[in-house]
Tab-separated table of C-alpha atoms and ligand atoms in Angstrom:
chain	number	residue	atom	x	y	z
A	1076	MET	CA	34.691	-47.454	-6.765
A	1077	ARG	CA	33.005	-44.679	-8.464
A	1078	SER	CA	32.601	-41.172	-6.965
A	1079	TYR	CA	29.420	-39.549	-6.107
A	1080	ARG	CA	29.851	-37.492	-8.895
A	1081	GLU	CA	30.520	-40.101	-11.456
A	1082	ALA	CA	27.489	-42.048	-10.051
A	1083	ASN	CA	25.317	-38.958	-10.713
A	1084	PRO	CA	26.342	-37.613	-14.147
A	1085	LEU	CA	23.627	-35.092	-14.141
A	1086	THR	CA	25.406	-33.042	-11.422
A	1087	PRO	CA	27.701	-30.655	-13.229
A	1088	ASP	CA	31.258	-30.404	-12.246
A	1089	PRO	CA	32.209	-26.729	-11.706
A	1090	SER	CA	35.912	-27.167	-12.835
A	1091	ARG	CA	34.463	-27.784	-16.350
A	1092	LEU	CA	33.295	-24.226	-16.163
A	1093	THR	CA	35.954	-22.817	-18.820
A	1094	LYS	CA	35.732	-26.092	-21.027
A	1095	GLU	CA	33.899	-25.469	-24.223
A	1096	GLU	CA	31.719	-28.584	-23.930
A	1097	MET	CA	29.811	-27.018	-20.775
A	1098	THR	CA	25.974	-27.046	-21.988
A	1099	THR	CA	23.658	-24.553	-21.118
A	1100	ASP	CA	21.743	-27.247	-18.699
A	1101	GLU	CA	25.181	-27.580	-17.039
A	1102	LEU	CA	25.922	-23.987	-16.632
A	1103	GLU	CA	21.968	-23.310	-15.221
A	1104	LYS	CA	22.671	-26.090	-12.646
A	1105	ILE	CA	26.074	-24.635	-11.424
A	1106	LEU	CA	24.154	-21.299	-11.274
A	1107	ALA	CA	21.334	-22.806	-9.287
A	1108	GLN	CA	24.123	-24.018	-6.712
A	1109	GLN	CA	25.391	-20.507	-6.192
A	1110	PRO	CA	24.430	-18.201	-3.251
A	1111	VAL	CA	21.988	-15.389	-4.457
A	1112	GLY	CA	24.737	-12.876	-3.585
A	1113	ARG	CA	27.361	-14.206	-5.724
A	1114	LEU	CA	24.660	-14.405	-8.828
A	1115	HIS	CA	24.046	-10.539	-8.108
A	1116	ARG	CA	27.835	-9.881	-8.229
A	1117	LEU	CA	28.058	-11.848	-11.378
A	1118	ALA	CA	25.010	-9.700	-12.732
A	1119	GLN	CA	26.786	-6.418	-11.907
A	1120	ASP	CA	27.599	-4.558	-15.209
A	1121	ARG	CA	25.597	-6.980	-17.161
A	1122	ILE	CA	22.141	-7.221	-16.255
A	1123	HIS	CA	20.276	-3.793	-15.477
A	1124	ARG	CA	18.351	-3.587	-12.039
A	1125	HIS	CA	19.535	-7.152	-11.421
A	1126	PHE	CA	18.823	-6.657	-7.620
A	1127	ARG	CA	15.111	-6.290	-8.414
A	1128	LEU	CA	15.140	-10.053	-9.579
A	1129	GLY	CA	14.902	-13.241	-7.621
A	1130	LYS	CA	17.044	-16.311	-7.875
A	1131	MET	CA	15.340	-18.158	-10.648
A	1132	ARG	CA	14.666	-14.949	-12.904
A	1133	LEU	CA	18.393	-13.756	-12.236
A	1134	ILE	CA	19.650	-17.172	-13.403
A	1135	ASP	CA	17.350	-16.844	-16.364
A	1136	ALA	CA	18.809	-13.323	-17.038
A	1137	LEU	CA	22.359	-14.603	-16.805
A	1138	LEU	CA	21.693	-17.388	-19.200
A	1139	ARG	CA	20.205	-14.951	-21.664
A	1140	HIS	CA	23.011	-12.635	-21.208
A	1141	SER	CA	25.731	-15.503	-21.638
A	1142	VAL	CA	24.547	-15.707	-25.444
A	1143	GLU	CA	26.455	-12.686	-26.101
A	1144	ASN	CA	29.573	-13.711	-24.206
A	1145	ARG	CA	29.258	-16.907	-22.774
A	1146	ALA	CA	33.191	-17.280	-22.070
A	1147	GLY	CA	33.301	-14.179	-19.929
A	1148	LEU	CA	30.629	-15.361	-17.714
A	1149	GLU	CA	31.763	-18.605	-17.113
A	1150	SER	CA	35.264	-17.274	-16.351
A	1151	ASP	CA	33.918	-14.512	-14.086
A	1152	LEU	CA	31.861	-17.301	-12.317
A	1153	GLN	CA	34.976	-19.656	-11.756
A	1154	VAL	CA	36.897	-16.370	-10.288
A	1155	LEU	CA	33.928	-15.845	-8.050
A	1156	MET	CA	33.815	-19.663	-7.140
A	1157	GLN	CA	37.535	-19.474	-6.252
A	1158	GLU	CA	38.134	-16.340	-4.297
A	1159	GLY	CA	34.556	-16.790	-2.562
A	1160	SER	CA	32.042	-14.052	-2.851
A	1161	ARG	CA	32.167	-11.481	-0.127
A	1162	THR	CA	29.982	-8.334	-0.126
A	1163	GLU	CA	31.118	-4.665	-0.477
A	1164	PRO	CA	33.162	-3.140	2.523
A	1165	PRO	CA	30.670	-1.798	4.968
A	1166	THR	CA	31.512	1.810	4.396
A	1167	GLY	CA	29.761	1.539	1.134
A	1168	ARG	CA	30.647	2.940	-2.209
A	1169	ARG	CA	33.216	0.964	-4.194
A	1170	ARG	CA	36.606	3.030	-4.286
A	1171	LYS	CA	37.470	4.084	-7.891
A	1172	SER	CA	40.519	2.011	-7.810
A	1173	GLU	CA	38.829	-1.017	-7.080
A	1174	ALA	CA	37.560	-3.028	-9.931
A	1175	PRO	CA	33.985	-3.953	-10.197
A	1176	VAL	CA	33.315	-7.096	-8.252
A	1177	GLY	CA	33.403	-10.328	-10.553
A	1178	ARG	CA	34.957	-8.593	-13.611
A	1179	ALA	CA	38.381	-7.723	-13.395
A	1180	ALA	CA	39.047	-8.856	-9.719
A	1181	ARG	CA	41.459	-11.890	-9.808
A	1182	PRO	CA	42.694	-13.965	-6.986
A	1183	GLY	CA	45.599	-12.372	-5.716
A	1184	GLN	CA	44.363	-8.904	-6.521
A	1185	SER	CA	41.859	-8.863	-3.721
A	1186	ASN	CA	42.112	-8.659	-0.015
A	1187	ARG	CA	38.758	-10.356	0.587
A	1188	GLN	CA	38.528	-13.434	2.782
A	1189	THR	CA	38.761	-16.359	0.618
A	1190	ILE	CA	35.651	-18.551	0.678
A	1191	LYS	CA	36.018	-22.135	-0.694
A	1192	PRO	CA	33.512	-22.913	-3.518
A	1193	GLY	CA	30.221	-24.346	-2.196
A	1194	GLU	CA	30.707	-22.578	0.973
A	1195	SER	CA	28.003	-20.048	2.314
A	1196	GLU	CA	28.608	-16.412	2.311
A	1197	PRO	CA	29.423	-14.886	5.794
A	1198	ALA	CA	26.255	-13.237	7.470
A	1199	GLU	CA	25.815	-9.299	7.487
A	1200	SER	CA	27.322	-8.594	10.966
A	1201	ALA	CA	26.033	-4.797	10.973
A	1202	THR	CA	22.232	-5.724	10.829
A	1203	ASP	CA	20.838	-6.133	14.405
A	1204	LEU	CA	17.172	-7.432	13.196
A	1205	PRO	CA	16.325	-8.789	16.722
A	1206	ALA	CA	16.934	-5.128	18.150
A	1207	PHE	CA	14.815	-3.841	15.076
A	1208	LEU	CA	12.263	-6.073	15.725
A	1209	GLU	CA	12.171	-6.138	19.592
A	1210	GLY	CA	9.009	-5.382	21.346
A	1211	ILE	CA	6.624	-5.958	18.349
A	1212	GLY	CA	3.676	-7.853	19.304
A	1213	VAL	CA	0.158	-8.048	20.809
A	1214	PRO	CA	-0.083	-6.244	24.187
A	1215	PRO	CA	-1.827	-7.949	26.987
A	1216	PRO	CA	-5.528	-7.562	27.232
A	1217	ARG	CA	-6.516	-4.595	29.576
A	1218	PRO	CA	-9.948	-2.747	30.226
A	1219	PHE	CA	-10.752	-0.138	27.716
A	1220	VAL	CA	-10.364	3.284	29.077
A	1221	PRO	CA	-10.941	6.365	26.481
A	1222	ASP	CA	-8.221	8.836	26.365
A	1223	ALA	CA	-8.849	12.554	27.360
A	1224	TRP	CA	-8.572	13.578	23.561
A	1225	GLN	CA	-11.314	10.869	22.617
A	1226	GLU	CA	-13.700	12.131	25.482
A	1227	GLU	CA	-13.251	15.802	24.176
A	1228	ALA	CA	-13.963	15.067	20.955
A	1229	LEU	CA	-17.313	13.208	21.815
A	1230	ALA	CA	-18.198	15.897	24.067
A	1231	HIS	CA	-17.860	18.705	21.726
A	1232	LEU	CA	-19.844	16.678	19.128
A	1233	ALA	CA	-22.864	17.227	20.955
A	1234	GLU	CA	-22.732	20.749	20.296
A	1235	THR	CA	-20.485	21.504	17.344
A	1236	ASP	CA	-18.693	19.917	14.348
A	1237	VAL	CA	-15.528	18.272	15.215
A	1238	ILE	CA	-12.124	17.701	13.652
A	1239	VAL	CA	-9.951	15.022	15.114
A	1240	SER	CA	-6.354	15.466	13.891
A	1241	VAL	CA	-4.331	13.104	15.915
A	1242	PRO	CA	-1.534	10.379	14.782
A	1243	THR	CA	-2.439	7.044	12.884
A	1244	GLY	CA	-3.260	4.311	15.156
A	1245	SER	CA	-4.358	6.529	17.926
A	1246	GLY	CA	-7.915	5.352	17.970
A	1247	LYS	CA	-9.954	7.696	15.745
A	1248	THR	CA	-12.451	4.661	14.960
A	1249	TYR	CA	-13.506	4.780	18.631
A	1250	VAL	CA	-14.532	8.496	18.422
A	1251	ALA	CA	-16.441	7.558	15.137
A	1252	SER	CA	-18.297	4.532	16.455
A	1253	GLU	CA	-19.161	5.980	19.932
A	1254	ALA	CA	-20.431	9.037	18.216
A	1255	ALA	CA	-22.489	6.820	15.860
A	1256	ARG	CA	-23.898	4.831	18.737
A	1257	ARG	CA	-24.900	8.018	20.711
A	1258	ALA	CA	-26.733	9.496	17.357
A	1259	ILE	CA	-28.459	6.073	16.851
A	1260	GLU	CA	-29.777	5.847	20.548
A	1261	SER	CA	-31.360	9.240	20.184
A	1262	ASP	CA	-32.912	8.292	16.850
A	1263	ARG	CA	-30.834	10.203	14.394
A	1264	THR	CA	-29.191	8.669	11.301
A	1265	VAL	CA	-25.445	8.387	10.495
A	1266	ILE	CA	-23.680	8.295	7.495
A	1267	TYR	CA	-19.947	7.198	7.572
A	1268	THR	CA	-17.630	7.957	4.486
A	1269	SER	CA	-14.264	6.947	3.490
A	1270	PRO	CA	-12.370	7.474	0.186
A	1271	LEU	CA	-12.014	3.884	-0.776
A	1272	LYS	CA	-14.323	1.100	-1.512
A	1273	ALA	CA	-11.892	-1.061	0.077
A	1274	LEU	CA	-12.040	0.784	3.288
A	1275	SER	CA	-15.797	1.194	3.295
A	1276	ASN	CA	-16.401	-2.671	2.968
A	1277	THR	CA	-13.958	-3.127	5.731
A	1278	LYS	CA	-15.905	-0.542	7.984
A	1279	PHE	CA	-19.361	-2.298	6.832
A	1280	THR	CA	-17.912	-5.518	8.393
A	1281	GLU	CA	-16.500	-3.874	11.536
A	1282	PHE	CA	-19.759	-1.664	12.183
A	1283	SER	CA	-21.887	-4.824	11.265
A	1284	LYS	CA	-20.306	-6.741	14.012
A	1285	LEU	CA	-20.407	-3.788	16.516
A	1286	PHE	CA	-24.133	-2.710	16.013
A	1287	GLY	CA	-25.552	-5.614	14.180
A	1288	SER	CA	-26.158	-6.180	10.458
A	1289	ASP	CA	-29.584	-4.986	10.408
A	1290	ARG	CA	-28.795	-1.619	11.719
A	1291	VAL	CA	-25.904	-0.944	8.850
A	1292	GLY	CA	-25.928	-0.555	5.290
A	1293	ILE	CA	-23.622	0.224	2.876
A	1294	LEU	CA	-23.734	2.154	-0.667
A	1295	THR	CA	-20.628	2.227	-3.043
A	1296	GLY	CA	-20.293	1.990	-6.728
A	1297	ASP	CA	-20.275	-1.756	-6.534
A	1298	ARG	CA	-22.430	-2.489	-3.660
A	1299	ARG	CA	-25.891	-1.557	-2.267
A	1300	ASP	CA	-27.167	-3.258	0.749
A	1301	ASN	CA	-29.769	-2.152	3.439
A	1302	PRO	CA	-29.935	1.674	2.414
A	1303	GLN	CA	-32.643	2.389	5.133
A	1304	ALA	CA	-30.168	1.253	7.903
A	1305	PRO	CA	-29.716	3.955	10.604
A	1306	LEU	CA	-25.740	3.630	9.890
A	1307	LEU	CA	-24.843	4.015	6.385
A	1308	ILE	CA	-21.196	3.388	5.007
A	1309	MET	CA	-20.468	5.182	1.615
A	1310	THR	CA	-17.619	6.418	-0.438
A	1311	THR	CA	-17.484	10.423	-0.173
A	1312	GLU	CA	-18.347	10.468	-3.914
A	1313	ILE	CA	-21.656	8.832	-3.197
A	1314	LEU	CA	-22.512	11.061	-0.447
A	1315	ARG	CA	-21.786	14.025	-2.469
A	1316	ASN	CA	-24.016	12.806	-5.456
A	1317	LEU	CA	-26.677	11.927	-2.857
A	1318	LEU	CA	-26.753	15.548	-1.317
A	1319	TYR	CA	-26.878	16.844	-5.053
A	1320	ASP	CA	-29.760	14.389	-5.821
A	1321	ALA	CA	-31.550	15.628	-2.667
A	1322	ALA	CA	-31.387	19.160	-3.449
A	1323	SER	CA	-33.017	18.478	-6.804
A	1324	GLY	CA	-35.534	15.779	-6.088
A	1325	GLU	CA	-36.101	12.258	-4.795
A	1326	ILE	CA	-33.621	9.895	-3.088
A	1327	ASP	CA	-34.499	6.581	-1.502
A	1328	VAL	CA	-32.112	7.664	1.905
A	1329	ARG	CA	-33.674	9.747	4.294
A	1330	LEU	CA	-31.521	12.886	5.063
A	1331	ASP	CA	-34.135	14.573	7.395
A	1332	THR	CA	-33.216	12.299	10.289
A	1333	LEU	CA	-29.454	12.849	9.456
A	1334	GLY	CA	-27.618	13.503	12.944
A	1335	LEU	CA	-24.009	12.775	12.048
A	1336	VAL	CA	-21.748	12.545	9.148
A	1337	ILE	CA	-18.496	11.046	9.645
A	1338	MET	CA	-15.603	11.813	6.929
A	1339	ASP	CA	-12.543	9.574	7.588
A	1340	GLU	CA	-9.452	10.197	5.949
A	1341	SER	CA	-10.544	13.891	5.452
A	1342	GLN	CA	-7.025	14.752	4.354
A	1343	TYR	CA	-8.476	14.023	0.820
A	1344	LEU	CA	-9.872	17.555	1.222
A	1345	ALA	CA	-6.436	18.656	-0.094
A	1346	ASP	CA	-6.357	16.152	-2.803
A	1347	PRO	CA	-5.884	18.282	-6.121
A	1348	GLU	CA	-8.469	16.091	-8.110
A	1349	ARG	CA	-10.730	14.625	-5.327
A	1350	GLY	CA	-10.661	17.288	-2.867
A	1351	VAL	CA	-13.652	19.118	-4.573
A	1352	VAL	CA	-15.767	16.276	-3.627
A	1353	TRP	CA	-14.894	16.529	0.283
A	1354	GLU	CA	-15.572	20.452	-0.209
A	1355	GLU	CA	-18.714	20.242	-1.571
A	1356	THR	CA	-19.984	17.539	0.808
A	1357	ILE	CA	-19.117	19.778	3.460
A	1358	ILE	CA	-20.971	22.522	1.825
A	1359	PHE	CA	-23.871	20.828	1.191
A	1360	CYS	CA	-24.288	18.694	4.413
A	1361	PRO	CA	-27.539	19.384	6.081
A	1362	ALA	CA	-27.464	22.167	8.811
A	1363	GLN	CA	-29.029	19.615	11.731
A	1364	ALA	CA	-26.244	16.953	10.885
A	1365	ARG	CA	-23.073	17.215	12.860
A	1366	LEU	CA	-19.658	16.939	10.983
A	1367	LEU	CA	-16.944	14.658	12.092
A	1368	LEU	CA	-13.760	14.680	10.228
A	1369	LEU	CA	-11.208	12.101	11.221
A	1370	SER	CA	-7.320	12.484	9.912
A	1371	ALA	CA	-4.085	11.550	10.939
A	1372	SER	CA	-2.229	13.980	8.186
A	1373	ILE	CA	-4.065	17.310	7.869
A	1374	GLY	CA	-1.429	19.713	7.622
A	1375	ASN	CA	-3.352	22.746	8.478
A	1376	PRO	CA	-6.248	21.437	10.533
A	1377	GLN	CA	-7.074	25.040	12.388
A	1378	ASP	CA	-7.462	26.546	8.832
A	1379	VAL	CA	-10.016	23.894	7.956
A	1380	ALA	CA	-11.876	24.272	11.210
A	1381	ASP	CA	-11.927	27.865	10.753
A	1382	TRP	CA	-13.331	27.562	7.231
A	1383	ILE	CA	-16.174	25.160	8.498
A	1384	THR	CA	-17.099	27.505	11.151
A	1385	ASN	CA	-17.434	30.475	8.551
A	1386	ILE	CA	-19.622	28.202	6.080
A	1387	ARG	CA	-21.703	26.454	8.369
A	1388	GLN	CA	-24.095	27.375	11.089
A	1389	THR	CA	-22.516	25.696	13.910
A	1390	SER	CA	-18.788	26.248	15.151
A	1391	CYS	CA	-15.971	23.598	14.443
A	1392	HIS	CA	-13.834	22.431	17.353
A	1393	LEU	CA	-10.397	21.046	16.714
A	1394	VAL	CA	-8.872	18.288	18.628
A	1395	ARG	CA	-5.307	17.781	18.046
A	1396	HIS	CA	-2.420	15.998	19.502
A	1397	HIS	CA	0.957	14.481	18.283
A	1398	ARG	CA	1.562	11.680	20.530
A	1399	ARG	CA	2.055	8.444	19.038
A	1400	SER	CA	0.543	5.234	20.800
A	1401	VAL	CA	2.355	3.028	18.415
A	1402	PRO	CA	5.871	4.247	17.922
A	1403	LEU	CA	7.339	4.054	14.427
A	1404	ARG	CA	10.416	2.246	13.260
A	1405	ALA	CA	12.383	3.005	10.005
A	1406	GLY	CA	13.792	0.188	8.040
A	1407	TYR	CA	15.298	-0.045	4.684
A	1408	LEU	CA	14.006	-3.211	2.817
A	1409	HIS	CA	16.688	-4.007	-0.043
A	1410	PRO	CA	15.038	-5.669	-3.072
A	1411	ASN	CA	17.348	-8.507	-2.507
A	1412	GLY	CA	15.036	-9.316	0.797
A	1413	LYS	CA	17.754	-7.755	3.331
A	1414	LEU	CA	15.691	-5.610	6.148
A	1415	THR	CA	18.126	-3.207	7.980
A	1416	PRO	CA	17.063	-0.378	10.375
A	1417	LEU	CA	17.253	2.822	8.311
A	1418	PHE	CA	19.055	4.986	11.184
A	1419	ARG	CA	21.358	4.211	13.744
A	1420	SER	CA	18.606	4.322	16.270
A	1421	VAL	CA	15.761	1.920	16.088
A	1422	GLY	CA	12.779	4.594	16.252
A	1423	ILE	CA	12.787	7.552	13.921
A	1424	PRO	CA	14.965	10.210	15.010
A	1425	HIS	CA	13.392	13.930	15.598
A	1426	SER	CA	16.404	15.875	14.255
A	1427	PRO	CA	17.007	16.173	10.372
A	1428	GLY	CA	19.876	14.705	9.218
A	1429	ALA	CA	20.196	12.004	11.871
A	1430	PRO	CA	22.975	9.419	10.708
A	1431	LEU	CA	21.925	6.616	8.867
A	1432	HIS	CA	22.500	2.928	9.901
A	1433	PRO	CA	25.771	1.832	7.965
A	1434	GLU	CA	24.419	-1.442	6.743
A	1435	ALA	CA	21.462	0.527	5.159
A	1436	LYS	CA	23.790	3.148	3.885
A	1437	ARG	CA	25.685	0.353	2.261
A	1438	LEU	CA	22.733	-1.471	0.729
A	1439	PHE	CA	21.387	1.591	-0.564
A	1440	THR	CA	24.637	2.557	-2.353
A	1441	GLN	CA	24.917	-0.918	-3.824
A	1442	TYR	CA	21.372	-0.584	-5.305
A	1443	GLU	CA	22.189	2.790	-6.367
A	1444	ASP	CA	25.224	1.443	-8.196
A	1445	ALA	CA	23.439	-1.200	-9.734
A	1446	THR	CA	20.410	0.741	-11.001
A	1447	LEU	CA	21.494	4.340	-11.482
A	1448	ARG	CA	24.859	3.890	-12.898
A	1449	PRO	CA	25.105	5.406	-16.493
A	1450	ARG	CA	25.217	2.552	-18.930
B	2515	ATP	N1	-8.222	4.602	24.610
B	2515	ATP	C1	-7.644	3.687	23.962
B	2515	ATP	N2	-6.807	2.762	24.753
B	2515	ATP	C2	-6.238	1.694	24.280
B	2515	ATP	N3	-6.337	1.415	22.949
B	2515	ATP	C3	-6.952	2.095	22.094
B	2515	ATP	C4	-7.808	3.260	22.442
B	2515	ATP	N4	-8.380	3.654	21.604
B	2515	ATP	C5	-8.190	2.887	20.747
B	2515	ATP	N5	-7.340	1.904	20.865
B	2515	ATP	C6	-6.848	0.974	19.915
B	2515	ATP	O1	-5.976	1.261	19.112
B	2515	ATP	C7	-5.797	0.762	17.702
B	2515	ATP	C8	-5.893	1.537	16.526
B	2515	ATP	O2	-7.180	2.444	16.484
B	2515	ATP	P1	-7.751	2.849	15.352
B	2515	ATP	O3	-7.894	1.837	14.095
B	2515	ATP	O4	-8.910	3.534	15.692
B	2515	ATP	O5	-6.715	3.908	15.018
B	2515	ATP	P2	-6.547	5.137	14.012
B	2515	ATP	O6	-6.683	6.459	14.686
B	2515	ATP	O7	-8.318	5.109	13.201
B	2515	ATP	O8	-5.771	5.061	12.793
B	2515	ATP	P3	-5.674	5.246	11.353
B	2515	ATP	O9	-5.017	6.640	11.166
B	2515	ATP	O10	-4.526	4.242	10.906
B	2515	ATP	O11	-6.800	4.997	10.694
B	2515	ATP	C9	-7.070	-0.246	17.785
B	2515	ATP	O12	-6.668	-1.502	18.085
B	2515	ATP	C10	-8.137	0.327	18.999
B	2515	ATP	O13	-8.556	-0.772	19.598
B	2516	MG	MG1	-8.818	4.794	11.262
């Protein structure tokens, strides 16, 4: 009776690896059967930045490289298949005395656990992904109660300009939309600016749902919809140009009824190239309109508040806190697709120099070895 392999002549036989009659097609098929970790080990010292490649591109690169030294590639592959491929020890950087994996390492020289050809690689034990991802999800619905800082910002906005400097995901949009609602209810118009057309488009959709599409318009370089609406979304550059034009002549947007200008992502004020646009917009903003600056990352918000107080007729109140409603977790995503916690703790430690997770350290060292080593 014929064996499976005899009955399926297209399936390459790995034992032919070192024989000369192995065709490129056969070699490609054998490579395709290997776990991707083994292919990366084979690619070490052969292919620059091989960790960036997915399996198919890695095989392609190995085949291209094999034109230079086919026998070397095949013999290294055979060694790796015989000894089974194990990843680097969890402590990281390879010892100087240890040969590069898959090059000079030979059976008997290595104390690595032997894996039979065809067996899959052992799972990384140091990575505790369930712990890393635990608790992420959609919280159960509960009635909306504004936070004290949101109330504080809205209360001050009735009298003064306001800068809101709070962490990302805190709820700055609620302050913006509630302030807009109050302004529109008192027959004032509102302009909302963002630095990006994409964000302006998102806000246009969001505010249209909230206020009704007849009450919301958009002006960006690409789009012009409903410019007479009481709530206009635009990029900051468009507002700056509008304020320039208003100073010298006719514009088709009414600024005399403008009651509120919301500048989202206002940390752009510090941008070396675009910051001047934010600066000029604040300087030229009509005196009767209140300014609401929103940001998660202004480094010196009190300085900015003092500057606005100096140049405008009303004072500027700063609302600031550092509490995170959504705690951050730091992970390290290796180009080979492995995700590990970056630090030993799941959250981001407050003290500098906190210990890295050993698995992240190992993967990072591996990546550094593969990409930064002098060639
Ligand atoms: N007082 C609140 N209580 C509970 N959830 C809130 C509250 N205020 C806002 N949220 C919710 O918090 C989430 C994040 O809000 P939002 O997008 O406004 O954050 P942000 O401060 O603008 O963040 P970013 O800096 O990323 O722009 C939203 O899902 C929002 O509904
Ligand atoms: Mg926001």
